[in-house]
mmCIF file of C-alpha atoms in Angstrom:
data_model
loop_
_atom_site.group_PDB
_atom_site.id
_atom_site.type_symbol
_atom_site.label_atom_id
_atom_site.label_comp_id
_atom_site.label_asym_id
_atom_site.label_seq_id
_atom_site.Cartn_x
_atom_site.Cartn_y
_atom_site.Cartn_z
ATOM 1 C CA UNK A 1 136.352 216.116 165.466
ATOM 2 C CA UNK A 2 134.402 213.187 165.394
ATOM 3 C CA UNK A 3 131.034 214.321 164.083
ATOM 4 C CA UNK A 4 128.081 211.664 165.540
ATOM 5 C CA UNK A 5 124.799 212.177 164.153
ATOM 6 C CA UNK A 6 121.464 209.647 164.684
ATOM 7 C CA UNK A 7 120.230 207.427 161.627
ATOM 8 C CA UNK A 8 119.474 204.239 160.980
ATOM 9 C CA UNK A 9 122.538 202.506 158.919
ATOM 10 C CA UNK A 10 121.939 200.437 156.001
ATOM 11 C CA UNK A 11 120.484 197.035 156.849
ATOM 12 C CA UNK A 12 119.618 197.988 160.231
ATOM 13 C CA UNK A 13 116.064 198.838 161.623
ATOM 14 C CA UNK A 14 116.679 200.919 164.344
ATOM 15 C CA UNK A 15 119.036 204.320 164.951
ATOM 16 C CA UNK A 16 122.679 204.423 165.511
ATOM 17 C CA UNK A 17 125.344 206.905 166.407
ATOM 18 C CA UNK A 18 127.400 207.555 163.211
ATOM 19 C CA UNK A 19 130.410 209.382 162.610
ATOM 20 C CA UNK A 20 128.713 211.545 159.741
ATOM 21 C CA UNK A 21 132.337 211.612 157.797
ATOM 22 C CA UNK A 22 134.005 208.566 158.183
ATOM 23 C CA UNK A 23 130.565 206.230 158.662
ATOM 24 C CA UNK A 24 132.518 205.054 162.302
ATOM 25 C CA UNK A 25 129.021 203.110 163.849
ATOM 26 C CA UNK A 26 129.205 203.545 167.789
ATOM 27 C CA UNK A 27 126.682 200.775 168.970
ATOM 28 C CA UNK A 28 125.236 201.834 172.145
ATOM 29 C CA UNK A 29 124.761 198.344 173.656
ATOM 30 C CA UNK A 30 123.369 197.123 176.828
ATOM 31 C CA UNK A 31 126.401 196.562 179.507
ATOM 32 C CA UNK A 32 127.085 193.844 181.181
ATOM 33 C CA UNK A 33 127.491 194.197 185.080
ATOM 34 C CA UNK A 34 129.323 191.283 187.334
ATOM 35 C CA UNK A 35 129.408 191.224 190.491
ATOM 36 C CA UNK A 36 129.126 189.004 193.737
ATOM 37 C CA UNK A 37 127.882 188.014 196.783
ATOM 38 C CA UNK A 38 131.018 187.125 199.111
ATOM 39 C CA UNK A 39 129.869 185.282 201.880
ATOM 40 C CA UNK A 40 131.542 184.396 205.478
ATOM 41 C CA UNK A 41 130.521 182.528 208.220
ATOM 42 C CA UNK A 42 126.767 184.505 207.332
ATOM 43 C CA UNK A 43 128.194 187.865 206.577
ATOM 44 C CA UNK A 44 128.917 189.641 203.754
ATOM 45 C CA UNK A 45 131.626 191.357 202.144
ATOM 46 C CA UNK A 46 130.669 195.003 201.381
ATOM 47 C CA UNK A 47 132.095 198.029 199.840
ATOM 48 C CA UNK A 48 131.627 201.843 200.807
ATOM 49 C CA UNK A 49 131.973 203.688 197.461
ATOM 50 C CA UNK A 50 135.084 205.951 197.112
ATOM 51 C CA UNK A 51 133.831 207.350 193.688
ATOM 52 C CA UNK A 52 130.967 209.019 192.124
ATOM 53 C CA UNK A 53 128.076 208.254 191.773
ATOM 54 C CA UNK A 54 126.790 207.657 195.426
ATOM 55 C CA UNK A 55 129.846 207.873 196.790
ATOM 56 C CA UNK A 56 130.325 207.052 200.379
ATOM 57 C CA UNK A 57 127.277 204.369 200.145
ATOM 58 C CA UNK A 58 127.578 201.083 200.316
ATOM 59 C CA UNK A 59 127.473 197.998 197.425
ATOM 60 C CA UNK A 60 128.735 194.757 196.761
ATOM 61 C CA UNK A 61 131.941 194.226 194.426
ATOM 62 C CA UNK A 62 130.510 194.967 191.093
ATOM 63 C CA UNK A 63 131.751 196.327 188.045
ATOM 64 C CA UNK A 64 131.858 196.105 183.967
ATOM 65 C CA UNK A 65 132.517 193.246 182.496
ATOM 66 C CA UNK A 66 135.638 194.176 179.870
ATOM 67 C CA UNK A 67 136.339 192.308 176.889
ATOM 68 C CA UNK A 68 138.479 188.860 177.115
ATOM 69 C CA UNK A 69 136.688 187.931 180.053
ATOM 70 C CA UNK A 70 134.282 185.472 181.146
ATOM 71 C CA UNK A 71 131.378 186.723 183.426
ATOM 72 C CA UNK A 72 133.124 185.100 186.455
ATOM 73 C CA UNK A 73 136.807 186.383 185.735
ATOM 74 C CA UNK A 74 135.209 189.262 185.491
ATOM 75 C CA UNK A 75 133.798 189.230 188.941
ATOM 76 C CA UNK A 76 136.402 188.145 190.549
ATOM 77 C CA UNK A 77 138.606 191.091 189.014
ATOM 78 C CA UNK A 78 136.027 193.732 190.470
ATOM 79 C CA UNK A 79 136.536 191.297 194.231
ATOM 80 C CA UNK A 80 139.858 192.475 193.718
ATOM 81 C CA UNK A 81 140.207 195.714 192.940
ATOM 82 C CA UNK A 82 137.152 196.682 195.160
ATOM 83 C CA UNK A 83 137.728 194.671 198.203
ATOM 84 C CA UNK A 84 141.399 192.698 197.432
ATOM 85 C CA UNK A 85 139.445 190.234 197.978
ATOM 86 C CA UNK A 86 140.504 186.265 196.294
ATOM 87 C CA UNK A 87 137.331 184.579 195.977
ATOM 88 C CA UNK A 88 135.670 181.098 194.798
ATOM 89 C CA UNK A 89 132.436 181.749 192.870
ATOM 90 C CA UNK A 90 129.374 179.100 193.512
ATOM 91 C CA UNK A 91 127.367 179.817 190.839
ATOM 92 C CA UNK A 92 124.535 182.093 189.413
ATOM 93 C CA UNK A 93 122.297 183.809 192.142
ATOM 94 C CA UNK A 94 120.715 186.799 190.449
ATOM 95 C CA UNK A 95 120.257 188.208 187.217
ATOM 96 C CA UNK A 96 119.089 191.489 187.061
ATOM 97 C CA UNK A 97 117.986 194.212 184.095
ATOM 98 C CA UNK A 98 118.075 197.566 185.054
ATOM 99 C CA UNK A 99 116.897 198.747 181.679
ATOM 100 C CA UNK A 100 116.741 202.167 182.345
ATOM 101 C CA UNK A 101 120.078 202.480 181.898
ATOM 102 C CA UNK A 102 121.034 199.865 179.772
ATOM 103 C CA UNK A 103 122.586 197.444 181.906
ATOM 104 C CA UNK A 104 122.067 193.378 182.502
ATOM 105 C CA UNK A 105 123.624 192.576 185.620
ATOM 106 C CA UNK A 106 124.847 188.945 186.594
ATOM 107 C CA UNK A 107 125.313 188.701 190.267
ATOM 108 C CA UNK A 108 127.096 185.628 191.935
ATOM 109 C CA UNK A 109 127.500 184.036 194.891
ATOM 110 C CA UNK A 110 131.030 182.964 196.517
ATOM 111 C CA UNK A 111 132.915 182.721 199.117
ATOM 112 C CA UNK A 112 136.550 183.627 199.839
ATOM 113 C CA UNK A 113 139.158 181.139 198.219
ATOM 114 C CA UNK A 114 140.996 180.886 200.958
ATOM 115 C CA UNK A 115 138.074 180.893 203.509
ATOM 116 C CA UNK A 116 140.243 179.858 206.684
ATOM 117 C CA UNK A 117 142.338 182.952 206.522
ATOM 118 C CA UNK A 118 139.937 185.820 204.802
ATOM 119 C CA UNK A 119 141.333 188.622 203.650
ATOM 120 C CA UNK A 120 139.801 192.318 202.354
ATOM 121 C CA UNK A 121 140.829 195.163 202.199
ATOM 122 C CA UNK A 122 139.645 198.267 201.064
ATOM 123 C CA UNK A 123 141.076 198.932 196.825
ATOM 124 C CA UNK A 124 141.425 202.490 195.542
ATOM 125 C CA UNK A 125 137.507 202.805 194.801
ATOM 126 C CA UNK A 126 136.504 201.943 198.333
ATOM 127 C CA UNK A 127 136.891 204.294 201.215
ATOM 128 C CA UNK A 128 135.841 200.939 203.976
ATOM 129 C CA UNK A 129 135.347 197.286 203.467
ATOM 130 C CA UNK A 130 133.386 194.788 205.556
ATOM 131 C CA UNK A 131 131.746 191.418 206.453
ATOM 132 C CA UNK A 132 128.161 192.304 207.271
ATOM 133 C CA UNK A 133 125.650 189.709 209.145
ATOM 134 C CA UNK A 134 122.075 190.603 208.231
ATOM 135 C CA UNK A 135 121.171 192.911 210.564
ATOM 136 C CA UNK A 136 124.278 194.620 210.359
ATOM 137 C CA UNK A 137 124.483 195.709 206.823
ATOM 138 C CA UNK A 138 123.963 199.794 206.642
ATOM 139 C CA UNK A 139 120.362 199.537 204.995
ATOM 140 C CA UNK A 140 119.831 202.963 204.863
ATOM 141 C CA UNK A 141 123.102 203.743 202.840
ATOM 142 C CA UNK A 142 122.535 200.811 199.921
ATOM 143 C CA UNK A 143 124.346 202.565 197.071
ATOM 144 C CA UNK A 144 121.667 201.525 194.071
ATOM 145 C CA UNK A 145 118.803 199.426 194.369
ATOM 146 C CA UNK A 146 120.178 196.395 192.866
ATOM 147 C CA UNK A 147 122.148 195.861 195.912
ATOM 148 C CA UNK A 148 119.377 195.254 197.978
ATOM 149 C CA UNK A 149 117.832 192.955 195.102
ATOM 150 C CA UNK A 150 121.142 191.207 195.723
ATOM 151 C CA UNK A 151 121.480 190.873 199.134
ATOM 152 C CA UNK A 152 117.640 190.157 199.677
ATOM 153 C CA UNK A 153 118.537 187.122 196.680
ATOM 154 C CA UNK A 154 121.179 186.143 199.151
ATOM 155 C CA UNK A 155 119.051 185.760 201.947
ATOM 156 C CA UNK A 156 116.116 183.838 200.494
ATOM 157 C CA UNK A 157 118.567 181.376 198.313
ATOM 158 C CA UNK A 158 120.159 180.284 202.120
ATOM 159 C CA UNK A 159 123.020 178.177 202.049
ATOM 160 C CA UNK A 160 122.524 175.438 200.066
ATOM 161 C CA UNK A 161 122.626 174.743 196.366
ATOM 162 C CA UNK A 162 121.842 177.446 193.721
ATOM 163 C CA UNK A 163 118.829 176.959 191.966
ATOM 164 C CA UNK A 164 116.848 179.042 188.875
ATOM 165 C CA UNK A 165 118.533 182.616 189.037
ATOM 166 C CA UNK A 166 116.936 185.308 190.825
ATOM 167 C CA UNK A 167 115.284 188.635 188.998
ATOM 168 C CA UNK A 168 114.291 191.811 189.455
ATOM 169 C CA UNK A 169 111.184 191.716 192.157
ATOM 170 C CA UNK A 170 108.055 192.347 191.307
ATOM 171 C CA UNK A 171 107.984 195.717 191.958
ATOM 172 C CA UNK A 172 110.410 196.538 189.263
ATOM 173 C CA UNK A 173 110.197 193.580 186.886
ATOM 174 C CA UNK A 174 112.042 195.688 184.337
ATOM 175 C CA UNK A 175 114.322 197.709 185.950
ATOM 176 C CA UNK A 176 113.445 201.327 185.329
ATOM 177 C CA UNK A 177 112.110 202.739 188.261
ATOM 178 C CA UNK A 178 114.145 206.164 189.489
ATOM 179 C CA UNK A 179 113.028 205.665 193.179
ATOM 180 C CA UNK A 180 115.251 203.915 196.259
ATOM 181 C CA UNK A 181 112.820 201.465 197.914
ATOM 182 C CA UNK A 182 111.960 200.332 200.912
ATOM 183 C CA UNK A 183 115.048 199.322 202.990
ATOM 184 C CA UNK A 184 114.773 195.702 203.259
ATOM 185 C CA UNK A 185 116.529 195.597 206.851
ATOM 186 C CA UNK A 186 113.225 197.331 207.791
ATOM 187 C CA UNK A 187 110.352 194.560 206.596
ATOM 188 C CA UNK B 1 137.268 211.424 160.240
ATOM 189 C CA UNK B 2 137.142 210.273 163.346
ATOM 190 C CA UNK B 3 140.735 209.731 164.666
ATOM 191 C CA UNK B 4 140.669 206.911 167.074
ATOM 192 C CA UNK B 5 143.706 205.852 168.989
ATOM 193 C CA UNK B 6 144.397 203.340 171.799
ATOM 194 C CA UNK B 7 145.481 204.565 175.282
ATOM 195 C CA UNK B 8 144.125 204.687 178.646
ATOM 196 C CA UNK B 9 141.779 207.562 179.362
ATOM 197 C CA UNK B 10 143.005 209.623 182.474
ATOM 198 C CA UNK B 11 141.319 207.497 185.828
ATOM 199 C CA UNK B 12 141.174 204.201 183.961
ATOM 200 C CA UNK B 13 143.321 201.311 183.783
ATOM 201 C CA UNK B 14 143.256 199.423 180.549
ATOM 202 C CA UNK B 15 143.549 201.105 176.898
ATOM 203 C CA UNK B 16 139.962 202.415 175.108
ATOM 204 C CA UNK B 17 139.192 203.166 171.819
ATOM 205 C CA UNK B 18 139.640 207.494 171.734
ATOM 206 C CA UNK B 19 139.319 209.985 169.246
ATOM 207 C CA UNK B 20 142.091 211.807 169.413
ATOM 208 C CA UNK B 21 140.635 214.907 168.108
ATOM 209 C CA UNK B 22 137.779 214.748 170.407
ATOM 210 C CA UNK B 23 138.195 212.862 173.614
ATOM 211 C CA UNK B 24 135.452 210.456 172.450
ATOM 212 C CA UNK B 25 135.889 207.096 174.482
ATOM 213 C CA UNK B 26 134.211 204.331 172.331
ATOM 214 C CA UNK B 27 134.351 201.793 174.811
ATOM 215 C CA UNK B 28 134.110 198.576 173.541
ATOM 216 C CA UNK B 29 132.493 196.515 176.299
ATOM 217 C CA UNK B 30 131.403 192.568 175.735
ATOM 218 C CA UNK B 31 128.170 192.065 174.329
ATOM 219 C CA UNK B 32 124.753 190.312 175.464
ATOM 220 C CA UNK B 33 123.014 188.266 172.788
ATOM 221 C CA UNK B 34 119.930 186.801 174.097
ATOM 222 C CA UNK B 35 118.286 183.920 172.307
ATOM 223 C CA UNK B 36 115.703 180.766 173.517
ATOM 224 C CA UNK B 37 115.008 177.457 172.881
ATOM 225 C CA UNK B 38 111.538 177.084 172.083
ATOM 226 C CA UNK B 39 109.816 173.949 172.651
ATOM 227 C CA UNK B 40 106.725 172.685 171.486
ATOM 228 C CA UNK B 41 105.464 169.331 171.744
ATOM 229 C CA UNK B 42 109.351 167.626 172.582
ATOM 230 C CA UNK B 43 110.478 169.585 169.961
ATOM 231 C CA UNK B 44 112.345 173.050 169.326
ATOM 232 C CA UNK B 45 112.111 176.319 166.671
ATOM 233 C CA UNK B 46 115.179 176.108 164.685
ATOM 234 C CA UNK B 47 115.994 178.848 161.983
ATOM 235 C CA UNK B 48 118.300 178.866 159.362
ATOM 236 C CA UNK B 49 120.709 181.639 158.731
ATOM 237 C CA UNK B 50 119.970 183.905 155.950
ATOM 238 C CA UNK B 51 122.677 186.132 156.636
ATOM 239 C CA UNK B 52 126.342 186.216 157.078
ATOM 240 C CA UNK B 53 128.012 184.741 158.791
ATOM 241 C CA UNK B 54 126.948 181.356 158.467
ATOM 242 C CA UNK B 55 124.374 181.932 155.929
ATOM 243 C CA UNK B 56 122.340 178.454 155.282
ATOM 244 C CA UNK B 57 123.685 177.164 158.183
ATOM 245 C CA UNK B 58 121.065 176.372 161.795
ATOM 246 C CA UNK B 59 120.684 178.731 164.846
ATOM 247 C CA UNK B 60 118.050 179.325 167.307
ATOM 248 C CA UNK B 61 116.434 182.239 167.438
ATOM 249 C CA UNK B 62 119.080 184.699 168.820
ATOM 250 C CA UNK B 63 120.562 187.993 168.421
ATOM 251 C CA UNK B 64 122.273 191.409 170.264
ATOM 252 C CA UNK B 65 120.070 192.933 173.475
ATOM 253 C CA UNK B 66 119.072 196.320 172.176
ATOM 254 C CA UNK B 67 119.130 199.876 174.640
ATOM 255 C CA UNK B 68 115.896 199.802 176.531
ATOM 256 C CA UNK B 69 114.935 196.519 176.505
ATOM 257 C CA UNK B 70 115.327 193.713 179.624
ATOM 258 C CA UNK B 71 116.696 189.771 178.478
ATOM 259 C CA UNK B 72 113.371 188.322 178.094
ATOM 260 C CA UNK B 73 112.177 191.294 175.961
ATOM 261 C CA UNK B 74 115.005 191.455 173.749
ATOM 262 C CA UNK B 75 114.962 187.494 173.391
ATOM 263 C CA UNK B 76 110.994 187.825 172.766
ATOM 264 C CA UNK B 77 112.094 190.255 169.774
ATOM 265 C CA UNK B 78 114.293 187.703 168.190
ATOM 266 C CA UNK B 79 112.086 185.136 168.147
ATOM 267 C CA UNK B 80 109.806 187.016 166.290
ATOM 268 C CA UNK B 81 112.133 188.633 163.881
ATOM 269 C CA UNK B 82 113.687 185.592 163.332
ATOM 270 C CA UNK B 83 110.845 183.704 163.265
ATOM 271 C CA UNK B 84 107.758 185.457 163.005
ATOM 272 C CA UNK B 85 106.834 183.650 166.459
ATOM 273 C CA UNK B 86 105.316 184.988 169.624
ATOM 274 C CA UNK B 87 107.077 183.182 172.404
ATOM 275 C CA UNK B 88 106.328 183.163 176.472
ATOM 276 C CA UNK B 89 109.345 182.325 178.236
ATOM 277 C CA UNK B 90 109.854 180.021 181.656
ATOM 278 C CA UNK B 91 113.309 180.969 182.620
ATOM 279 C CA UNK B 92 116.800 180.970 181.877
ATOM 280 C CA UNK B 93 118.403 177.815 181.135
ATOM 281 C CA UNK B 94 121.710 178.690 180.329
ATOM 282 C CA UNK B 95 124.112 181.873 180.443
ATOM 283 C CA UNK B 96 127.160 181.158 177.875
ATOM 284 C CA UNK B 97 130.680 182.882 177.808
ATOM 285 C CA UNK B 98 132.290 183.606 174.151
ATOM 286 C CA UNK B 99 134.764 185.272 175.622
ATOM 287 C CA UNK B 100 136.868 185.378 172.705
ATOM 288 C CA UNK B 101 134.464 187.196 170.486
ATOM 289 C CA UNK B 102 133.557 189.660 173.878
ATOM 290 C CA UNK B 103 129.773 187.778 174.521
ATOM 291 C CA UNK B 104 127.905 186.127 177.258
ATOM 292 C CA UNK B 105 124.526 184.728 175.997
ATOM 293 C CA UNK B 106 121.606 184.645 178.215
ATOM 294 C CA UNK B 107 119.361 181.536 176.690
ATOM 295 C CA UNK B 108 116.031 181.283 177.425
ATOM 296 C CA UNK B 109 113.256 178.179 177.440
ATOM 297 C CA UNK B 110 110.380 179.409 176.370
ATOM 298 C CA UNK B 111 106.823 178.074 174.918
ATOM 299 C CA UNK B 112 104.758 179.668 172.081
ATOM 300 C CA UNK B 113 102.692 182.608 173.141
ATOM 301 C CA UNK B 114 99.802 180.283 172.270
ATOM 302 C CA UNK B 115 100.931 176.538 172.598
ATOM 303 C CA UNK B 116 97.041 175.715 170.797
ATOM 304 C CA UNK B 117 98.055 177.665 167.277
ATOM 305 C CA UNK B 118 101.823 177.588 167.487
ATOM 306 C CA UNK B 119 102.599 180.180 164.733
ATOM 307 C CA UNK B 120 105.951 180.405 163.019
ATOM 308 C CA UNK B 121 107.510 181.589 159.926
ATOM 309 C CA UNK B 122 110.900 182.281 158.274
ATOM 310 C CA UNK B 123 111.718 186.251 158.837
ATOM 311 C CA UNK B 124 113.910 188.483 156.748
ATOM 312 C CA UNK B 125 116.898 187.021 158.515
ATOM 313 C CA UNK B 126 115.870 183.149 157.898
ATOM 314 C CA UNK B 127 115.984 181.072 154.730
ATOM 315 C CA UNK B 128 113.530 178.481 156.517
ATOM 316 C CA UNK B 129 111.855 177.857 160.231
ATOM 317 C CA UNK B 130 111.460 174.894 161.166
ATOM 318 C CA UNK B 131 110.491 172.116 164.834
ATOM 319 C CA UNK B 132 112.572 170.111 165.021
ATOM 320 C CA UNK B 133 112.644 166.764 167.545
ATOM 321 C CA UNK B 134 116.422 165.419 168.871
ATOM 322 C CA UNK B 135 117.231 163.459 166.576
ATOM 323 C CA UNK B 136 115.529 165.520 163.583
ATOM 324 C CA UNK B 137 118.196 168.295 164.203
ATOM 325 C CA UNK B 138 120.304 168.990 161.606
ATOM 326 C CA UNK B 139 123.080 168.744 163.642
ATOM 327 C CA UNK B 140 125.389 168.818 160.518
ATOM 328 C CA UNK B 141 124.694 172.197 159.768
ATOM 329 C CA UNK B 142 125.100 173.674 162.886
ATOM 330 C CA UNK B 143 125.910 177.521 162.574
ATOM 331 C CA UNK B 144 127.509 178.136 166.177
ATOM 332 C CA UNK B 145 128.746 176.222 169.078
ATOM 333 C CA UNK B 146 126.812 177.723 171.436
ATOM 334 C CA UNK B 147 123.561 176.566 169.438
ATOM 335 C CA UNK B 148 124.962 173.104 170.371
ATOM 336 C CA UNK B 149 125.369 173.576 174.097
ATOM 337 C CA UNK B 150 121.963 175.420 174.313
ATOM 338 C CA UNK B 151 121.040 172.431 172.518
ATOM 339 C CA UNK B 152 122.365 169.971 174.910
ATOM 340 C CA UNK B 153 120.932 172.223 177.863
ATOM 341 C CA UNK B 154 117.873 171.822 176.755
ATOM 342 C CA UNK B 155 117.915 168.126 176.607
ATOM 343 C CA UNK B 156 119.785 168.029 180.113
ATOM 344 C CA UNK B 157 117.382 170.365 181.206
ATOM 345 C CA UNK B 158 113.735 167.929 180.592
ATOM 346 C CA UNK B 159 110.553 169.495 180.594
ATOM 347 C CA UNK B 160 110.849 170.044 183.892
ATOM 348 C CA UNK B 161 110.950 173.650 186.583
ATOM 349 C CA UNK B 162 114.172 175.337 185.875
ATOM 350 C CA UNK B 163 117.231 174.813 187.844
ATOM 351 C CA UNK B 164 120.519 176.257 187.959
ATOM 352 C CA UNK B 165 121.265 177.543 184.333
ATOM 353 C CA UNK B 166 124.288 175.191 182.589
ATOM 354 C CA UNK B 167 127.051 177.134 181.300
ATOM 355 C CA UNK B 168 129.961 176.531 179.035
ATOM 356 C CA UNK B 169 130.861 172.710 178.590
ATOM 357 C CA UNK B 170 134.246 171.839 180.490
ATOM 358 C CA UNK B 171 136.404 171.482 176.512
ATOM 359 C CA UNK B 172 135.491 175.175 176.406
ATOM 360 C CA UNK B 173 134.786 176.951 179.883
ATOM 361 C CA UNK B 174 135.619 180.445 178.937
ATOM 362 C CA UNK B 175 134.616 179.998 174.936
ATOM 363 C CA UNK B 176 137.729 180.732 173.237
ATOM 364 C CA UNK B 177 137.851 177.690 170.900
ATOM 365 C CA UNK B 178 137.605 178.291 166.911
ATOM 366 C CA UNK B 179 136.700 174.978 166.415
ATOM 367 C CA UNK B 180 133.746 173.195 165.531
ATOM 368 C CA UNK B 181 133.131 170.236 167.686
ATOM 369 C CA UNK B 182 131.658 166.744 167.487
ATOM 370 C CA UNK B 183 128.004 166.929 166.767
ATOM 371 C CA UNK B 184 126.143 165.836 169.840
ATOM 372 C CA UNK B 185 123.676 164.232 167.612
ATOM 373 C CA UNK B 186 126.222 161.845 167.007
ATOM 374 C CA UNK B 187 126.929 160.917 170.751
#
């Protein structure tokens, strides 16, 4: 049985997990999120979580990023599989840390590639699938808190060209706070 | 010893890393290195490698996002174990994809900490620390391509409020190429 214990391996300065027998170093990196912004005629595509956690609440297609991949590939994968959705990314709107749990999120904007005949469906990790206008998106079942950092990155970035990235607001510059906020629908 | 095999755990869909004794998944999941490009005076901290690989050769300031900390921390961090400097950073000016080596680099601009005393100095990971203008750059002796395009950001960026960050140049949009490519310095 693999046999982890904490220590700092030589030439390091900080702990790691090693496999006490074989010296096996697990690095416990931060993770790289991707995920997007899919918008239509002003609405957006959103998912209603089939799996834990906060399953049955709503988010954007998002996922890992696995190896091989760039950050866009990547997000247009998790389009896919979350919302069989083909899409065209723009560019860069948000970039988020959630350091709490280890985890640097690159969020996009795009639009469906084929935006005169849409298509989504719901994958095997989404119960429902939708475009959302503003005031239609289910504020008060946002799945994580990022979302809503998303969507509210959406809305003040408007239609035109991207500019600087978007980051966590000011109320969370670093991305560790436990709470849900304030649904944004209700400001 | 650990016992690690390659299949796909039961509810995913691509092969991990698992002990086969133990269940352990090591997942092996692309990596953030953060890094900046700081400026001072029209020109930029440059360090050179005292470690493998490409020991002797020139990098900015630049290494792996540890658990815990956000972009601009973990880029902060570098910059001063790389080169004993205290940095205060603007923005992001470019997010890279190495996707053949499993990275995406988040580059920062960023100032010293106190533009008056600028204060820098070759850490345990740098043979020498130096400013460097354009055309001062030891462009030669380049350790990575990315430290080129970050380079070349930089000077497409000007001084300047950030914009959208560049990414990978079009001979190498998803960053699989081995090879070394024609110095920009000698554009």
């Amino acid at each position: 049985m693999a046999d982890f214990e904490r220590r700092i391996p030589e030439g390091d300065n900080r702990e790691r997990l090693v496999c006490a027998t074989c010296g096996f170093i697990a690095y416990e990196n931060p993770r790289i999120v991707v995920g997007s912004v899919v918008v239509h005629e002003g609405a957006v595509l959103m998912c209603r979580r089939a799996i834990d956690p906060r399953r049955g609440y709503w988010t954007l297609p998002a996922g890992y990023l696995e190896q091989g991949e760039t950050p866009e590939e990547g997000a247009a994968r998790e389009a896919m599989e979350e919302a069989q959705a083909g899409i065209a990314i723009d560019g860069i709107l948000a970039v988020f840390s959630i350091a709490r749990i280890g985890q640097v999120q690159v969020i996009f904007r795009a639009r469906f590639a084929d935006p005169a005949r849409p298509h989504f469906a719901a994958g095997p990790e989404s119960q429902e699938v939708g475009l959302y206008a503003w005031h239609e998106i289910p504020w008060d079942d946002i799945a994580f808190p990022s979302v809503r950092w998303a969507l509210d990155a959406w809305r003040q970035s408007g239609t035109g060209p991207l500019g600087a990235p978007f980051g966590n607001p000011a109320q969370d510059r670093r991305g560790v706070l436990r709470m849900p906020q304030a649904p944004s629908g209700a400001l």
